[in-house]
């Protein structure tokens, strides 16, 4: 699906974190849909060289292996780029609880380096990944952008700090910024390995391998699971928005429907035709109970219309894992 109607054949795009899960899908979209030049900046800390290999055949693709904690690298990466899409960060709430300083260095220090470099390079827009974790303990559903609660993790603090910096850069320097608060994004290429793997790849690979699958708490916690193509759409629409009023904001990026972790587990089992039983364990610290997004702001200002509902995205994701694990 194509989400833009501008001619981008003479435009250049920097995607930070383009070797990672969401960033690689944004990079792929741009390369397949006529972007003049696409450059990725990534230090391959959680991203994969394998994802970069997918793009090396495109003559207009360039990869800089480098760290956003280095301001000079960020400046080099932004040089002659029209649009900056900032995905690079250390994800995971538990990781941030174990090592808050590392999360802060990359997600806040690296963010300030990137937004400064984008501003200094005269970028036409700076679109960045925020997170639904900024809602913290705010109990009301659905979540609306203006109403946040007490933050529950260093990761949430880092994303809120990014939003505050972006608002100040918009005000002080007239930089066109848009922050996208993703709600549990999932899809092909999400890494099932490592201690901080996300729930859907963990469940799919565990059920397929017949290994232990853990559900934190009673499994009745709910999430607004968002297929990765929806997140790509939001990024493209935000980068290329015609409407200047679209900038200077943060947006919920989700579907606007929530499902419990138990129903997620059962849906995956059904698609795989498995009877594999999960093991329940203690709830995870820093996790919120329920999550559901009001997406009307992104619909109105960005023209965002999620094309994939949860079940459609889940089928595609399970098919992907079936293929790569054959
Ligand atoms: P990911 O780990 O797959 O991608 C992050 C990428 O950033 C990786 O390729 C990694 O190597 C790179 N990176 C990390 N530190 C870096 C550094 N210091 N310098 C350069 N590159 C660095 O994660 P993802 O799920 O694709 O997440 C992308 C963005 O979306 C992140 O900002 C994340 O916080 C945010 N987010 C993701 C979700 C989700 O559900 N996946 C939800 C909310 C927010």
Short mmCIF file of N, CA, C and O in Angstrom, two decimals, residues 99-174:
data_model
loop_
_atom_site.label_atom_id
_atom_site.label_comp_id
_atom_site.label_asym_id
_atom_site.label_seq_id
_atom_site.Cartn_x
_atom_site.Cartn_y
_atom_site.Cartn_z
N UNK A 99 19.02 -1.08 33.79
CA UNK A 99 20.11 -0.16 33.44
C UNK A 99 19.56 1.19 32.97
O UNK A 99 19.57 1.50 31.77
N UNK A 100 19.09 2.01 33.93
CA UNK A 100 18.48 3.29 33.52
C UNK A 100 19.46 4.22 32.82
O UNK A 100 19.07 4.97 31.93
N UNK A 101 20.74 4.17 33.21
CA UNK A 101 21.71 5.10 32.62
C UNK A 101 21.89 4.84 31.13
O UNK A 101 21.96 5.76 30.32
N UNK A 102 21.95 3.54 30.75
CA UNK A 102 22.13 3.21 29.33
C UNK A 102 20.91 3.68 28.54
O UNK A 102 21.05 4.26 27.44
N UNK A 103 19.73 3.46 29.08
CA UNK A 103 18.50 3.91 28.39
C UNK A 103 18.52 5.43 28.22
O UNK A 103 18.21 5.96 27.16
N UNK A 104 18.92 6.12 29.29
CA UNK A 104 18.96 7.58 29.22
C UNK A 104 19.98 8.07 28.19
O UNK A 104 19.71 8.98 27.41
N UNK A 105 21.17 7.46 28.19
CA UNK A 105 22.24 7.90 27.28
C UNK A 105 21.78 7.82 25.83
O UNK A 105 21.99 8.74 25.04
N UNK A 106 21.16 6.69 25.47
CA UNK A 106 20.77 6.49 24.07
C UNK A 106 19.47 7.24 23.77
O UNK A 106 19.38 7.98 22.78
N UNK A 107 18.47 7.05 24.62
CA UNK A 107 17.13 7.54 24.29
C UNK A 107 16.97 9.04 24.52
O UNK A 107 16.10 9.66 23.90
N UNK A 108 17.75 9.61 25.43
CA UNK A 108 17.66 11.05 25.65
C UNK A 108 18.88 11.76 25.06
O UNK A 108 18.74 12.63 24.19
N UNK A 109 20.09 11.34 25.48
CA UNK A 109 21.30 11.96 24.93
C UNK A 109 21.36 11.81 23.42
O UNK A 109 21.60 12.78 22.69
N UNK A 110 21.13 10.59 22.95
CA UNK A 110 21.16 10.33 21.50
C UNK A 110 20.06 11.09 20.78
O UNK A 110 20.25 11.61 19.67
N UNK A 111 18.91 11.20 21.42
CA UNK A 111 17.79 11.94 20.82
C UNK A 111 18.15 13.41 20.64
O UNK A 111 17.92 14.00 19.58
N UNK A 112 18.74 14.01 21.67
CA UNK A 112 19.10 15.43 21.59
C UNK A 112 20.15 15.63 20.49
O UNK A 112 20.08 16.60 19.72
N UNK A 113 21.10 14.70 20.39
CA UNK A 113 22.08 14.79 19.29
C UNK A 113 21.39 14.76 17.94
O UNK A 113 21.72 15.54 17.03
N UNK A 114 20.43 13.86 17.79
CA UNK A 114 19.77 13.69 16.48
C UNK A 114 18.89 14.89 16.13
O UNK A 114 18.92 15.37 14.99
N UNK A 115 18.11 15.36 17.08
CA UNK A 115 17.20 16.46 16.75
C UNK A 115 18.00 17.75 16.51
O UNK A 115 17.65 18.56 15.64
N UNK A 116 19.13 17.89 17.21
CA UNK A 116 19.99 19.05 16.98
C UNK A 116 20.60 18.97 15.58
O UNK A 116 20.62 19.97 14.83
N UNK A 117 21.08 17.79 15.22
CA UNK A 117 21.69 17.62 13.90
C UNK A 117 20.65 17.85 12.80
O UNK A 117 20.95 18.47 11.77
N UNK A 118 19.43 17.37 13.01
CA UNK A 118 18.36 17.56 12.01
C UNK A 118 18.04 19.04 11.85
O UNK A 118 17.91 19.56 10.73
N UNK A 119 17.96 19.72 12.96
CA UNK A 119 17.68 21.18 12.93
C UNK A 119 18.81 21.91 12.22
O UNK A 119 18.59 22.73 11.33
N UNK A 120 20.06 21.61 12.58
CA UNK A 120 21.20 22.30 11.97
C UNK A 120 21.32 22.01 10.48
O UNK A 120 21.83 22.84 9.72
N UNK A 121 20.87 20.82 10.06
CA UNK A 121 20.95 20.46 8.64
C UNK A 121 19.77 21.04 7.85
O UNK A 121 19.67 20.84 6.64
N UNK A 122 18.85 21.70 8.56
CA UNK A 122 17.69 22.30 7.88
C UNK A 122 16.67 21.27 7.42
O UNK A 122 16.02 21.45 6.37
N UNK A 123 16.51 20.19 8.18
CA UNK A 123 15.56 19.13 7.80
C UNK A 123 14.14 19.70 7.66
O UNK A 123 13.72 20.56 8.44
N UNK A 124 13.42 19.16 6.66
CA UNK A 124 12.04 19.63 6.43
C UNK A 124 11.09 19.09 7.49
O UNK A 124 10.03 19.66 7.73
N UNK A 125 11.42 17.93 8.07
CA UNK A 125 10.59 17.37 9.16
C UNK A 125 11.43 16.39 9.96
O UNK A 125 12.35 15.76 9.42
N UNK A 126 11.11 16.29 11.23
CA UNK A 126 11.78 15.34 12.14
C UNK A 126 10.66 14.55 12.81
O UNK A 126 9.89 15.09 13.61
N UNK A 127 10.57 13.28 12.43
CA UNK A 127 9.50 12.41 12.97
C UNK A 127 10.16 11.34 13.82
O UNK A 127 11.12 10.69 13.37
N UNK A 128 9.69 11.16 15.04
CA UNK A 128 10.39 10.27 15.97
C UNK A 128 9.44 9.31 16.67
O UNK A 128 8.23 9.56 16.77
N UNK A 129 10.04 8.21 17.15
CA UNK A 129 9.28 7.18 17.86
C UNK A 129 9.16 7.53 19.33
O UNK A 129 10.15 7.63 20.04
N UNK A 130 7.92 7.72 19.78
CA UNK A 130 7.67 7.79 21.22
C UNK A 130 6.99 6.48 21.61
O UNK A 130 7.14 5.48 20.89
N UNK A 131 6.26 6.47 22.69
CA UNK A 131 5.73 5.19 23.16
C UNK A 131 4.49 5.40 24.03
O UNK A 131 4.39 6.41 24.74
N UNK A 132 3.62 4.40 24.02
CA UNK A 132 2.43 4.46 24.88
C UNK A 132 2.82 4.38 26.36
O UNK A 132 1.99 4.63 27.23
N UNK A 133 4.09 4.04 26.64
CA UNK A 133 4.52 3.97 28.04
C UNK A 133 4.42 5.35 28.72
O UNK A 133 4.37 5.43 29.94
N UNK A 134 4.35 6.43 27.93
CA UNK A 134 4.25 7.76 28.55
C UNK A 134 2.89 7.94 29.27
O UNK A 134 2.73 8.89 30.02
N UNK A 135 1.95 7.04 29.05
CA UNK A 135 0.66 7.15 29.77
C UNK A 135 0.78 6.70 31.21
O UNK A 135 -0.07 7.04 32.04
N UNK A 136 1.81 5.92 31.53
CA UNK A 136 2.06 5.53 32.92
C UNK A 136 0.83 4.96 33.59
O UNK A 136 0.15 4.10 33.01
N UNK A 137 0.51 5.49 34.78
CA UNK A 137 -0.62 4.92 35.54
C UNK A 137 -1.94 5.63 35.26
O UNK A 137 -2.90 5.45 36.01
N UNK A 138 -2.00 6.44 34.22
CA UNK A 138 -3.26 7.11 33.87
C UNK A 138 -4.34 6.04 33.60
O UNK A 138 -4.16 5.21 32.70
N UNK A 139 -5.42 6.04 34.39
CA UNK A 139 -6.34 4.89 34.32
C UNK A 139 -7.39 4.95 33.21
O UNK A 139 -7.98 3.93 32.86
N UNK A 140 -7.66 6.13 32.67
CA UNK A 140 -8.79 6.25 31.75
C UNK A 140 -8.50 5.62 30.39
O UNK A 140 -7.41 5.76 29.86
N UNK A 141 -9.49 4.95 29.86
CA UNK A 141 -9.41 4.38 28.52
C UNK A 141 -10.53 4.97 27.66
O UNK A 141 -11.62 5.18 28.18
N UNK A 142 -10.33 5.16 26.38
CA UNK A 142 -9.05 5.03 25.70
C UNK A 142 -8.11 6.17 26.06
O UNK A 142 -8.54 7.22 26.55
N UNK A 143 -6.81 5.95 25.81
CA UNK A 143 -5.80 6.96 26.11
C UNK A 143 -5.90 8.08 25.08
O UNK A 143 -5.90 7.81 23.87
N UNK A 144 -5.99 9.32 25.56
CA UNK A 144 -5.94 10.46 24.64
C UNK A 144 -4.65 11.22 24.91
O UNK A 144 -4.16 11.24 26.04
N UNK A 145 -4.13 11.85 23.87
CA UNK A 145 -2.77 12.40 23.93
C UNK A 145 -2.55 13.37 25.07
O UNK A 145 -1.44 13.43 25.64
N UNK A 146 -3.57 14.15 25.43
CA UNK A 146 -3.35 15.22 26.41
C UNK A 146 -3.31 14.72 27.85
O UNK A 146 -2.92 15.48 28.75
N UNK A 147 -3.72 13.47 28.09
CA UNK A 147 -3.89 13.03 29.48
C UNK A 147 -2.91 11.91 29.81
O UNK A 147 -3.13 10.76 29.44
N UNK A 148 -1.80 12.25 30.47
CA UNK A 148 -0.83 11.22 30.86
C UNK A 148 -0.81 11.12 32.38
O UNK A 148 -1.24 12.05 33.07
N UNK A 149 -0.25 10.00 32.89
CA UNK A 149 -0.22 9.81 34.34
C UNK A 149 1.19 9.84 34.88
O UNK A 149 2.09 10.44 34.28
N UNK A 150 1.40 9.21 36.04
CA UNK A 150 2.76 9.10 36.60
C UNK A 150 3.51 8.05 35.80
O UNK A 150 2.99 6.96 35.56
N UNK A 151 4.74 8.36 35.45
CA UNK A 151 5.53 7.43 34.64
C UNK A 151 5.99 6.26 35.52
O UNK A 151 6.25 6.43 36.71
N UNK A 152 6.11 5.07 34.89
CA UNK A 152 6.38 3.86 35.67
C UNK A 152 7.75 3.24 35.40
O UNK A 152 8.08 2.22 36.00
N UNK A 153 8.54 3.82 34.51
CA UNK A 153 9.85 3.21 34.21
C UNK A 153 10.80 4.26 33.64
O UNK A 153 10.35 5.26 33.06
N UNK A 154 12.11 4.00 33.75
CA UNK A 154 13.08 4.91 33.10
C UNK A 154 12.84 5.01 31.60
O UNK A 154 13.06 6.06 31.00
N UNK A 155 12.41 3.93 30.97
CA UNK A 155 12.10 3.96 29.53
C UNK A 155 11.02 5.02 29.25
O UNK A 155 11.14 5.84 28.34
N UNK A 156 9.95 5.00 30.06
CA UNK A 156 8.87 5.97 29.88
C UNK A 156 9.39 7.39 30.08
O UNK A 156 9.03 8.31 29.34
N UNK A 157 10.25 7.57 31.09
CA UNK A 157 10.84 8.90 31.33
C UNK A 157 11.61 9.35 30.09
O UNK A 157 11.52 10.49 29.65
N UNK A 158 12.37 8.41 29.48
CA UNK A 158 13.20 8.79 28.32
C UNK A 158 12.31 9.23 27.15
O UNK A 158 12.62 10.19 26.45
N UNK A 159 11.21 8.55 26.95
CA UNK A 159 10.33 8.92 25.82
C UNK A 159 9.60 10.23 26.11
O UNK A 159 9.38 11.04 25.20
N UNK A 160 9.23 10.44 27.38
CA UNK A 160 8.59 11.72 27.73
C UNK A 160 9.58 12.87 27.56
O UNK A 160 9.23 13.95 27.07
N UNK A 161 10.84 12.62 27.95
CA UNK A 161 11.87 13.66 27.78
C UNK A 161 12.01 14.01 26.30
O UNK A 161 12.13 15.19 25.93
N UNK A 162 11.97 12.99 25.43
CA UNK A 162 12.06 13.24 23.98
C UNK A 162 10.92 14.15 23.52
O UNK A 162 11.11 15.07 22.72
N UNK A 163 9.74 13.85 24.01
CA UNK A 163 8.58 14.66 23.60
C UNK A 163 8.75 16.11 24.05
O UNK A 163 8.40 17.05 23.33
N UNK A 164 9.29 16.28 25.27
CA UNK A 164 9.48 17.65 25.78
C UNK A 164 10.53 18.38 24.94
O UNK A 164 10.35 19.55 24.58
N UNK A 165 11.62 17.68 24.63
CA UNK A 165 12.65 18.30 23.77
C UNK A 165 12.07 18.66 22.41
O UNK A 165 12.33 19.74 21.87
N UNK A 166 11.30 17.75 21.83
CA UNK A 166 10.74 18.00 20.50
C UNK A 166 9.84 19.23 20.52
O UNK A 166 9.91 20.08 19.61
N UNK A 167 9.05 19.37 21.57
CA UNK A 167 8.15 20.53 21.67
C UNK A 167 8.97 21.82 21.75
O UNK A 167 8.62 22.84 21.13
N UNK A 168 10.07 21.77 22.49
CA UNK A 168 10.91 22.97 22.62
C UNK A 168 11.62 23.29 21.30
O UNK A 168 11.73 24.46 20.91
N UNK A 169 12.06 22.26 20.58
CA UNK A 169 12.71 22.50 19.28
C UNK A 169 11.71 23.08 18.29
O UNK A 169 12.06 23.91 17.45
N UNK A 170 10.46 22.64 18.37
CA UNK A 170 9.42 23.19 17.49
C UNK A 170 9.22 24.66 17.80
O UNK A 170 9.14 25.50 16.89
N UNK A 171 9.18 24.99 19.08
CA UNK A 171 8.91 26.36 19.49
C UNK A 171 10.12 27.28 19.25
O UNK A 171 9.98 28.34 18.66
N UNK A 172 11.30 26.85 19.68
CA UNK A 172 12.49 27.71 19.60
C UNK A 172 13.04 27.85 18.18
O UNK A 172 13.56 28.88 17.81
N UNK A 173 13.00 26.73 17.42
CA UNK A 173 13.70 26.73 16.13
C UNK A 173 12.77 26.51 14.94
O UNK A 173 13.25 26.31 13.81
N UNK A 174 11.46 26.47 15.21
CA UNK A 174 10.48 26.22 14.13
C UNK A 174 10.72 24.92 13.40
O UNK A 174 10.41 24.80 12.21
#
